[in-house]
PDB file of C-alpha atoms in Angstrom:
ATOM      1  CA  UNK A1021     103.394  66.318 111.597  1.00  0.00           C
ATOM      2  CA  UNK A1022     102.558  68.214 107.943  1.00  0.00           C
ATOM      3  CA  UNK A1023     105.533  69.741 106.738  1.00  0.00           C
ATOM      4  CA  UNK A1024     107.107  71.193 103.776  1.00  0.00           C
ATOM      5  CA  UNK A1025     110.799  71.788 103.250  1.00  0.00           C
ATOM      6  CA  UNK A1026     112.072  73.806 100.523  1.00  0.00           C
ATOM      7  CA  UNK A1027     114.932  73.795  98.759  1.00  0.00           C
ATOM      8  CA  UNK A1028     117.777  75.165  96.300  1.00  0.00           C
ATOM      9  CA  UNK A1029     117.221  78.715  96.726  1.00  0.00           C
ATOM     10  CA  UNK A1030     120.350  81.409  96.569  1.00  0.00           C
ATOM     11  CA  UNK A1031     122.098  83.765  94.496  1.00  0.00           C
ATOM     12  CA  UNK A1032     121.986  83.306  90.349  1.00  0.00           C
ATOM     13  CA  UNK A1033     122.368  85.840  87.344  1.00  0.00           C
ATOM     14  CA  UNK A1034     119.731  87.250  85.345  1.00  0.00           C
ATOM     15  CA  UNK A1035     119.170  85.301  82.236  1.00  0.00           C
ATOM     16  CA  UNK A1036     120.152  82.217  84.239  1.00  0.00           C
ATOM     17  CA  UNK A1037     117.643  78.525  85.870  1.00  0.00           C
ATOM     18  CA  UNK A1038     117.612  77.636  89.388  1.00  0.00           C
ATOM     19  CA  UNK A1039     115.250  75.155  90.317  1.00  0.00           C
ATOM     20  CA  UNK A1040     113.311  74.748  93.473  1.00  0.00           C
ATOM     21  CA  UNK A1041     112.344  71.840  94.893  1.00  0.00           C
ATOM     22  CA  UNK A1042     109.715  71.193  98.391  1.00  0.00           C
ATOM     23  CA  UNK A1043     109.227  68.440 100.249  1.00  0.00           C
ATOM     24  CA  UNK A1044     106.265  67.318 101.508  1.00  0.00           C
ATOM     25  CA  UNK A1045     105.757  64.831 104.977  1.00  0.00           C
ATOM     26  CA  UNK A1046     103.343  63.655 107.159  1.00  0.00           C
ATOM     27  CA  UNK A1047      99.736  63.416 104.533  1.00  0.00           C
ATOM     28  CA  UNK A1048      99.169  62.150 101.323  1.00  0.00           C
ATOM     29  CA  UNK A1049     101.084  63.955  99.007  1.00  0.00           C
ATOM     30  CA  UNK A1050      99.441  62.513  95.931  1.00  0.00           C
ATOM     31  CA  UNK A1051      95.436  63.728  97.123  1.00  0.00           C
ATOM     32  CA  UNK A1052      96.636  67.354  97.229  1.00  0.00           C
ATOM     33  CA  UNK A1053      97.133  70.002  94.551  1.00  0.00           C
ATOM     34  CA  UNK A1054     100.599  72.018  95.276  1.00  0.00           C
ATOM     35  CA  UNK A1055     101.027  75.489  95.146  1.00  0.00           C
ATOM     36  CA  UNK A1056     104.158  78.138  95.233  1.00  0.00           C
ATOM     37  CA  UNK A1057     104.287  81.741  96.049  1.00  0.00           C
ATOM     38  CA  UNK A1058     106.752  84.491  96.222  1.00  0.00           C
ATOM     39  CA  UNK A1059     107.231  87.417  98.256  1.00  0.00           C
ATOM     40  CA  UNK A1060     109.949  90.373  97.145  1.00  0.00           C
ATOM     41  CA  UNK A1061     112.060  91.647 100.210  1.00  0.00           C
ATOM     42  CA  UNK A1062     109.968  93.852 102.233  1.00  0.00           C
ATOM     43  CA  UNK A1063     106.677  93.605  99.693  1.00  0.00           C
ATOM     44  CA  UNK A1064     103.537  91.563 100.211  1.00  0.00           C
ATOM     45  CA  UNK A1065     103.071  88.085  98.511  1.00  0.00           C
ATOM     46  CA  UNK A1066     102.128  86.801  95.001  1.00  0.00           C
ATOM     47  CA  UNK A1067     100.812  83.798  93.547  1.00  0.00           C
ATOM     48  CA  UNK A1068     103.084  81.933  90.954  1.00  0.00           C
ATOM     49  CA  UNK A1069     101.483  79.139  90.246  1.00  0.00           C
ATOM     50  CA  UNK A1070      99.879  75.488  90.956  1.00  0.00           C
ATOM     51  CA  UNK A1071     100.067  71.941  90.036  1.00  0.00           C
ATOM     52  CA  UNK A1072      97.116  69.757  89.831  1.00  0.00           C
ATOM     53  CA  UNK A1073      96.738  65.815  90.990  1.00  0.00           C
ATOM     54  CA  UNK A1074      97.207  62.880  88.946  1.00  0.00           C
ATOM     55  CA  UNK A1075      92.868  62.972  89.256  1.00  0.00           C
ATOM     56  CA  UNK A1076      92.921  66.145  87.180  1.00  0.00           C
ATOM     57  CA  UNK A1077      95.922  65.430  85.102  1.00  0.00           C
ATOM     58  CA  UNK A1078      99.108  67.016  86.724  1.00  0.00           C
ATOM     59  CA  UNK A1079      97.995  69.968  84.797  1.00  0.00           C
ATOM     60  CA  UNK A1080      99.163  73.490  86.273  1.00  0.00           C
ATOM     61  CA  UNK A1081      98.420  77.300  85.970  1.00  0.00           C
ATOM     62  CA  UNK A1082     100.565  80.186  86.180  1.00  0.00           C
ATOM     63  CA  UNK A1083     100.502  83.903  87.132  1.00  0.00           C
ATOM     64  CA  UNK A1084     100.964  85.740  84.048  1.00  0.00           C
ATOM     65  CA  UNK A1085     104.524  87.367  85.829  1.00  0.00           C
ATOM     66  CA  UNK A1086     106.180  84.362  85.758  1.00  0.00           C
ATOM     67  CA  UNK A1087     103.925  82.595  82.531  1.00  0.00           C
ATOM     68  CA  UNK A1088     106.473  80.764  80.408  1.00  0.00           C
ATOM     69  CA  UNK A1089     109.603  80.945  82.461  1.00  0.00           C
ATOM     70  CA  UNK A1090     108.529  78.857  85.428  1.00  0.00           C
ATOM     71  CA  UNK A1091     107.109  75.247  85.251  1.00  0.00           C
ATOM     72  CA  UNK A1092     105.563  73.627  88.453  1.00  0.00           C
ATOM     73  CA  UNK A1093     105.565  69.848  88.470  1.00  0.00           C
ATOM     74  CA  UNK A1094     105.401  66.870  90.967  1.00  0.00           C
ATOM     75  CA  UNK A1095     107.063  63.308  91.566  1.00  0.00           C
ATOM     76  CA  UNK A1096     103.832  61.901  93.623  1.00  0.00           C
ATOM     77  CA  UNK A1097     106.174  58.794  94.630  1.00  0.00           C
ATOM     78  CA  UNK A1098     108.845  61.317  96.133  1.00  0.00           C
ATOM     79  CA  UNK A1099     106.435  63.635  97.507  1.00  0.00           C
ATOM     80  CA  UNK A1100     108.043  66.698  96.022  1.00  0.00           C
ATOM     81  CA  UNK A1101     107.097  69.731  94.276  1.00  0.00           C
ATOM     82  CA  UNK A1102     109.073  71.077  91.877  1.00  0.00           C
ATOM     83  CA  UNK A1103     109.384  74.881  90.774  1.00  0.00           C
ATOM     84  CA  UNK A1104     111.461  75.214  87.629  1.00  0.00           C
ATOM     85  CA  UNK A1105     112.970  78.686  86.641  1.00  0.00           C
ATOM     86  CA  UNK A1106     114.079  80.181  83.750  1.00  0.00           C
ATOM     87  CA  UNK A1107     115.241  83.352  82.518  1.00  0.00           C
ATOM     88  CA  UNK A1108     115.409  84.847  85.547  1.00  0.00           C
ATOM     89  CA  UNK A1109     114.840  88.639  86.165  1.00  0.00           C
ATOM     90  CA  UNK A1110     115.831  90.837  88.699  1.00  0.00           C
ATOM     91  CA  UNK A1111     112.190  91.362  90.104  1.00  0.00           C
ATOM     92  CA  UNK A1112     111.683  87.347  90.236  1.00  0.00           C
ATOM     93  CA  UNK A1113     113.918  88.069  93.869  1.00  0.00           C
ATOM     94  CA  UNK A1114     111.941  86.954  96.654  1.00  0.00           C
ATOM     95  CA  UNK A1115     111.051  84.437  99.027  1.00  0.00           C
ATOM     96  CA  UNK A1116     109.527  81.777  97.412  1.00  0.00           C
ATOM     97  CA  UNK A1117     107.400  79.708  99.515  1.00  0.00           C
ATOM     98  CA  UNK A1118     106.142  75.703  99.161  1.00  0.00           C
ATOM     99  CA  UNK A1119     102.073  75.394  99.820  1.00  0.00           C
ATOM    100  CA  UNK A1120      99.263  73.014  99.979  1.00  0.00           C
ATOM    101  CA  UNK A1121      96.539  74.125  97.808  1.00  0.00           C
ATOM    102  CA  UNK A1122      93.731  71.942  99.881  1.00  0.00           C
ATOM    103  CA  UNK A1123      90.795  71.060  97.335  1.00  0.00           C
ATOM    104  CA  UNK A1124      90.768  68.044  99.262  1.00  0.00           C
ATOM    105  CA  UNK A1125      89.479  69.221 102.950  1.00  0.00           C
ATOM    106  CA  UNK A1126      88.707  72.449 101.670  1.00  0.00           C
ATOM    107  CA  UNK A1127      87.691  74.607  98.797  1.00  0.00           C
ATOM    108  CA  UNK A1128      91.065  76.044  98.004  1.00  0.00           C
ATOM    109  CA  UNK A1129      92.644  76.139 101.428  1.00  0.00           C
ATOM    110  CA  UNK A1130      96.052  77.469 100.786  1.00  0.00           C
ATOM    111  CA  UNK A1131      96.650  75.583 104.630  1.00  0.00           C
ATOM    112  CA  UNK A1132     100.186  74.409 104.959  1.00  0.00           C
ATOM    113  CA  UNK A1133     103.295  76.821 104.110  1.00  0.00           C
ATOM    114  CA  UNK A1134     106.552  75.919 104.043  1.00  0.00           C
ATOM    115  CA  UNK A1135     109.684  77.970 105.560  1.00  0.00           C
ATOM    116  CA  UNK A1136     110.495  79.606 102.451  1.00  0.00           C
ATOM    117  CA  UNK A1137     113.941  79.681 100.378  1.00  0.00           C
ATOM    118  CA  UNK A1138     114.965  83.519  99.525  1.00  0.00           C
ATOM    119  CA  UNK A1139     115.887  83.817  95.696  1.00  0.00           C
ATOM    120  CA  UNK A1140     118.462  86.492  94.608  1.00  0.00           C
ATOM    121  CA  UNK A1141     118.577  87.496  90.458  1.00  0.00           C
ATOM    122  CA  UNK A1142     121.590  89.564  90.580  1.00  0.00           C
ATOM    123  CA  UNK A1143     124.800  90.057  88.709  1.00  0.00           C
TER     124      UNK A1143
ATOM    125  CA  UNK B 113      93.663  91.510  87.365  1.00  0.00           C
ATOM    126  CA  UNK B 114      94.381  94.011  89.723  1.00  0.00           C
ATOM    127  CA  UNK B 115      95.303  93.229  92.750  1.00  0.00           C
ATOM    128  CA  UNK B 116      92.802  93.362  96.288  1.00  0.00           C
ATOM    129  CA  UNK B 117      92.478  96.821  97.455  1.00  0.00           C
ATOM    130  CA  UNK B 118      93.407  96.632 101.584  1.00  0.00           C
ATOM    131  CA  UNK B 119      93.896  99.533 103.975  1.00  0.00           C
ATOM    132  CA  UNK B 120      97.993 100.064 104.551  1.00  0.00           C
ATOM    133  CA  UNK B 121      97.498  99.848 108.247  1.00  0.00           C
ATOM    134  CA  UNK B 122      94.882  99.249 111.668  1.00  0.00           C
ATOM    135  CA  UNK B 123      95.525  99.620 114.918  1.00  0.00           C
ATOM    136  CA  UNK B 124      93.582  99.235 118.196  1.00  0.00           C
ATOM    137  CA  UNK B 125      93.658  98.797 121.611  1.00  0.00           C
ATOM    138  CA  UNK B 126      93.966  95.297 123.729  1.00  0.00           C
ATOM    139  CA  UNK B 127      90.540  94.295 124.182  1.00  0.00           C
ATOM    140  CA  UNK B 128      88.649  96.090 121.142  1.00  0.00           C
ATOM    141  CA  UNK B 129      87.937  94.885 117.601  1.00  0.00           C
ATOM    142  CA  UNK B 130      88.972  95.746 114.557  1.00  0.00           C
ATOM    143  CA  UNK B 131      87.784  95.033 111.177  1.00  0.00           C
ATOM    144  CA  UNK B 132      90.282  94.682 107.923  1.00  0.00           C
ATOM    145  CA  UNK B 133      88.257  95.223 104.681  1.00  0.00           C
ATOM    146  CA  UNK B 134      89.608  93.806 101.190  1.00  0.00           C
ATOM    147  CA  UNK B 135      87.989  94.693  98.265  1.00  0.00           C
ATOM    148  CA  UNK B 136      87.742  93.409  94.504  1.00  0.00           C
ATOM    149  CA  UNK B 137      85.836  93.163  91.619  1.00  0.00           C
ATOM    150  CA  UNK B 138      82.367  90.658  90.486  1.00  0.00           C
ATOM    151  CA  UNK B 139      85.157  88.686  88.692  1.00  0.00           C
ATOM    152  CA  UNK B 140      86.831  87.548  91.718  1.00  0.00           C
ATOM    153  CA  UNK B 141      85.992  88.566  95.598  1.00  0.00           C
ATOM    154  CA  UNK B 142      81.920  88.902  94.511  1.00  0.00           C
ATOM    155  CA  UNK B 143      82.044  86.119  91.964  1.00  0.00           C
ATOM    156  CA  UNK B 144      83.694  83.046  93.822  1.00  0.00           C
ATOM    157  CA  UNK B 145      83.006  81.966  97.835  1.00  0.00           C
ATOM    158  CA  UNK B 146      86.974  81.464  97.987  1.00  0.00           C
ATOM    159  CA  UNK B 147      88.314  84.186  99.951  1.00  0.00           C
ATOM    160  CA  UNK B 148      91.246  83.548 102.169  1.00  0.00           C
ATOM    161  CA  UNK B 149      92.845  85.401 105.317  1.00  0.00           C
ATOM    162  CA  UNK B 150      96.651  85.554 106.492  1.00  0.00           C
ATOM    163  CA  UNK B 151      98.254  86.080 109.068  1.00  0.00           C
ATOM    164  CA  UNK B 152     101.881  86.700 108.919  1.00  0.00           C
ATOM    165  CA  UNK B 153     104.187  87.913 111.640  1.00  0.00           C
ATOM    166  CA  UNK B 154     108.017  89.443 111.065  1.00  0.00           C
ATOM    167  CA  UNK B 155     110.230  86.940 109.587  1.00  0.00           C
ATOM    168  CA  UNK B 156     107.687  83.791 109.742  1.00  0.00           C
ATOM    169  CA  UNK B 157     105.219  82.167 106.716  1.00  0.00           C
ATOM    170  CA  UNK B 158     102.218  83.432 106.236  1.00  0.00           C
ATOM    171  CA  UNK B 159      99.407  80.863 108.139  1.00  0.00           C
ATOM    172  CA  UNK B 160      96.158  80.716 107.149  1.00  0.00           C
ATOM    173  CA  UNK B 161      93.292  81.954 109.621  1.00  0.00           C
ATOM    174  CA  UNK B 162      89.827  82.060 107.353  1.00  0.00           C
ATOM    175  CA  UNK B 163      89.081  80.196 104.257  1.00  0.00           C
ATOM    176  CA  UNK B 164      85.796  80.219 102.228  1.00  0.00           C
ATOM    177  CA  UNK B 165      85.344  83.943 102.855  1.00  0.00           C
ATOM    178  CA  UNK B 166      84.122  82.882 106.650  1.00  0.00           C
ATOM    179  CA  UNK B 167      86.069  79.498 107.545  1.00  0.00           C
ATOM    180  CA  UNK B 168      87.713  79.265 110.166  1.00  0.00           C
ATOM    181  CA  UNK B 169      90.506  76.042 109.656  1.00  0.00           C
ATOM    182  CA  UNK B 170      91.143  73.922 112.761  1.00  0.00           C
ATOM    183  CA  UNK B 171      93.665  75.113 115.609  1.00  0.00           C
ATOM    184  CA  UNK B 172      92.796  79.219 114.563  1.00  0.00           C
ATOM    185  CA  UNK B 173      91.053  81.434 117.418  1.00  0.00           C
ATOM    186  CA  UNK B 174      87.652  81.793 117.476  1.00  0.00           C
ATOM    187  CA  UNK B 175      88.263  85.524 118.105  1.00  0.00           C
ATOM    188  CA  UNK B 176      89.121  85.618 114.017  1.00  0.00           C
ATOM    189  CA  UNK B 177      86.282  85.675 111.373  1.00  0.00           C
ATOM    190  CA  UNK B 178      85.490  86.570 108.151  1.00  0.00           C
ATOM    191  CA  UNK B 179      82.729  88.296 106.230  1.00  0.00           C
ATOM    192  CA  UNK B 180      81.853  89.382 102.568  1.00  0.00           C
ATOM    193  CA  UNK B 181      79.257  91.672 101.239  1.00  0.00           C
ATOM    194  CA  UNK B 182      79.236  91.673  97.193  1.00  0.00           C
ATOM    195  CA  UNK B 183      82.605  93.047  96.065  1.00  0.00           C
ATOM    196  CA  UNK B 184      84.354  92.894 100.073  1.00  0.00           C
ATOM    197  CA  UNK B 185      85.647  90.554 102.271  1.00  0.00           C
ATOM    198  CA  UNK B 186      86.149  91.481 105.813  1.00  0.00           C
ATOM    199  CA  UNK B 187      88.248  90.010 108.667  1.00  0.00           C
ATOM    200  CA  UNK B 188      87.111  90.975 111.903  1.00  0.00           C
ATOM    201  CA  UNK B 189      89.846  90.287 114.999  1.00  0.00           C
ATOM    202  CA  UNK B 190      87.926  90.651 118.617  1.00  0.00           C
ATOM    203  CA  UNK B 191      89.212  90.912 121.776  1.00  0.00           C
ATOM    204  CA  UNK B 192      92.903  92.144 120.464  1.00  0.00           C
ATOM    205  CA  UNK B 193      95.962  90.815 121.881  1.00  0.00           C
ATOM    206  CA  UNK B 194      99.512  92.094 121.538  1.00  0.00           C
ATOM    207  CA  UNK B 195     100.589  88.728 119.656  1.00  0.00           C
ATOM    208  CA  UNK B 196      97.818  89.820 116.508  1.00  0.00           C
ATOM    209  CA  UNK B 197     100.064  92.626 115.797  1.00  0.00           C
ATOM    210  CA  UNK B 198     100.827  90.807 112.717  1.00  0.00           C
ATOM    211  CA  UNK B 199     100.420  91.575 108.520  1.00  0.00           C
ATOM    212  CA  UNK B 200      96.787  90.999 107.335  1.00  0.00           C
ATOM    213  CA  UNK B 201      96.492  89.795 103.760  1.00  0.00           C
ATOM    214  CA  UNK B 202      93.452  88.906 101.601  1.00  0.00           C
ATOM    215  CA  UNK B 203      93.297  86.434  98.871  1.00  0.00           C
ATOM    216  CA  UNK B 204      90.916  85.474  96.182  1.00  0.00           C
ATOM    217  CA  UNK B 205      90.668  82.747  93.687  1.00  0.00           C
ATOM    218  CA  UNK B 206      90.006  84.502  90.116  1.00  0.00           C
ATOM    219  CA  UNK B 207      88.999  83.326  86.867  1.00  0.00           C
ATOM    220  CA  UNK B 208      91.390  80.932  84.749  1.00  0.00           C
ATOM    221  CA  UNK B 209      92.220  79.028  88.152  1.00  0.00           C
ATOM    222  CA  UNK B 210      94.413  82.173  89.560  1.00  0.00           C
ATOM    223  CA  UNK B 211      94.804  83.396  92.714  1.00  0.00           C
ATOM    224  CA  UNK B 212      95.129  87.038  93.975  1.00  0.00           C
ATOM    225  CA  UNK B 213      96.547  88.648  97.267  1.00  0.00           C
ATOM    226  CA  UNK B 214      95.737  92.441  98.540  1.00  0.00           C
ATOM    227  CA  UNK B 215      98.841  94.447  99.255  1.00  0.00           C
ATOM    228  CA  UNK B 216      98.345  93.328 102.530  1.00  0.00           C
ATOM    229  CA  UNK B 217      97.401  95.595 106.201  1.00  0.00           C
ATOM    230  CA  UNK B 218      99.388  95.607 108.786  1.00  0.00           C
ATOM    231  CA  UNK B 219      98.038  95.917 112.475  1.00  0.00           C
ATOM    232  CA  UNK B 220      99.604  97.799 115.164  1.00  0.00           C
ATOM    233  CA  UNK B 221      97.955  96.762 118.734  1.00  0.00           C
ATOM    234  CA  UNK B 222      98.575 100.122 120.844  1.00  0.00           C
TER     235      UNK B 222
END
C-alpha cells in the first residue's frame, strides 16, 4: 500500500524550528519528487514547497510565504521527506501535509497525501 | 500570484450536475495543461480526483471530470450523491515551478 506518515508536528514559539519529517512506503521513493502543503485551521490549502530527485539534482522551490525559513530535503535511502522550519510565525499554524508530486506517472500529479501533522506558533 | 478565483459554495440535488469553475490568469490556468482537482471531506486529506486539467487518476468515479477554456478550469460532478458533499479546490502549476490553489468551493448536496 502507498503511504505517507508524517511527523513532529505540535506546539512551538514564534521565533522558534520544528522540523517535520514524512515517511514514505510501499513505491519507489527515490523516482518521485516530494511535495508539502499547509492548511490554516478552518482556511483552504497552500503550497510550501517541493523537492526534486537525485535525476534533477535534489533541487527544491518554495512559496514565497515560507521562502527562506523553510528548507525541504530528502534521505532517498530512508525514504523520508524532510520539512525544516525556522523562524516561525504565528500564521505558519496549520496542518501541514506530506505529498507525492508525481512527474513520474503523471505531469504533476499531486496523488498521494499524507494524514497531516497540525502545527501551532504560539506563545 | 494571486490565488484561483472559485465560487464560495454549489449545491444541487441527488441526481443533477453541477459544474465548479476556477479561474486564473495566461500565466498559470491558460498557460500550462497542469490543472488539478480536490476533493476534501471534513477532517480527512485532500485526494486528488482530476489531473492535467481533464485526468481522471485511477480508482476516481467516472461521474468526475474536468474542463478548461483559456483562463478556466471546470470540474463537472454528474449524477450527485450525498457522499460528494465535500470541499472543491483547484490547483495550478505557475511559473518558477510553483503551485497555486483557489480558495476552494464547497458543495452542499440538498
Amino acid at each position: 500500500e502507498v503511504q505517507l506518515v508524517e511527523s513532529g508536528g505540535g506546539l512551538v514559539q514564534p521565533g522558534r524550528s520544528l522540523r517535520l519529517t514524512c515517511t514514505a512506503s510501499g513505491f519507489t521513493f527515490g523516482d518521485y519528487a516530494m511535495s508539502w502543503f499547509r492548511q490554516p485551521p478552518g482556511k483552504g490549502l497552500e503550497w510550501v514547497g517541493f523537492v526534486r530527485t537525485k535525476v534533477y539534482g535534489r533541487t527544491s522551490e518554495y512559496a514565497a510565504s515560507v521562502k527562506g525559513r523553510f528548507t525541504i530535503s530528502r534521505d532517498d535511502s530512508k525514504s523520508i521527506a524532510d520539512l525544516q522550519m525556522s523562524s516561525l510565525k504565528t500564521e505558519d499554524t496549520a496542518v501541514y501535509y506530506c505529498t507525492r508530486y508525481n512527474w513520474h506517472d503523471y505531469r504533476g500529479a499531486v496523488d498521494v497525501w499524507g494524514q497531516g501533522t497540525m502545527v501551532t506558533v504560539s506563545s | 500570484q494571486s490565488a484561483l478565483t472559485q465560487p464560495a459554495s454549489v449545491s444541487g440535488s441527488p441526481g443533477q450536475s453541477i459544474t465548479i469553475s476556477c479561474t486564473g490568469t495566461a500565466s498559470d490556468v491558460g498557460n500550462y495543461k497542469l490543472v488539478s482537482w480536490f476533493q476534501q471531506h471534513p477532517g480527512k486529506a485532500p485526494q486528488l480526483i482530476i489531473c492535467e486539467d481533464s485526468k481522471r487518476p485511477s480508482g476516481v468515479s467516472d461521474r468526475f471530470s474536468g474542463s478548461k477554456s483559456g483562463n478556466t478550469a471546470s470540474l463537472t460532478i454528474s449524477g450527485l450523491q450525498a457522499e460528494d458533499e465535500a470541499d472543491y479546490y483547484c490547483c495550478s502549476y505557475a511559473s518558477s515551478s510553483t503551485l497555486i490553489f483557489g480558495g476552494g468551493t464547497k458543495l452542499t448536496v440538498l
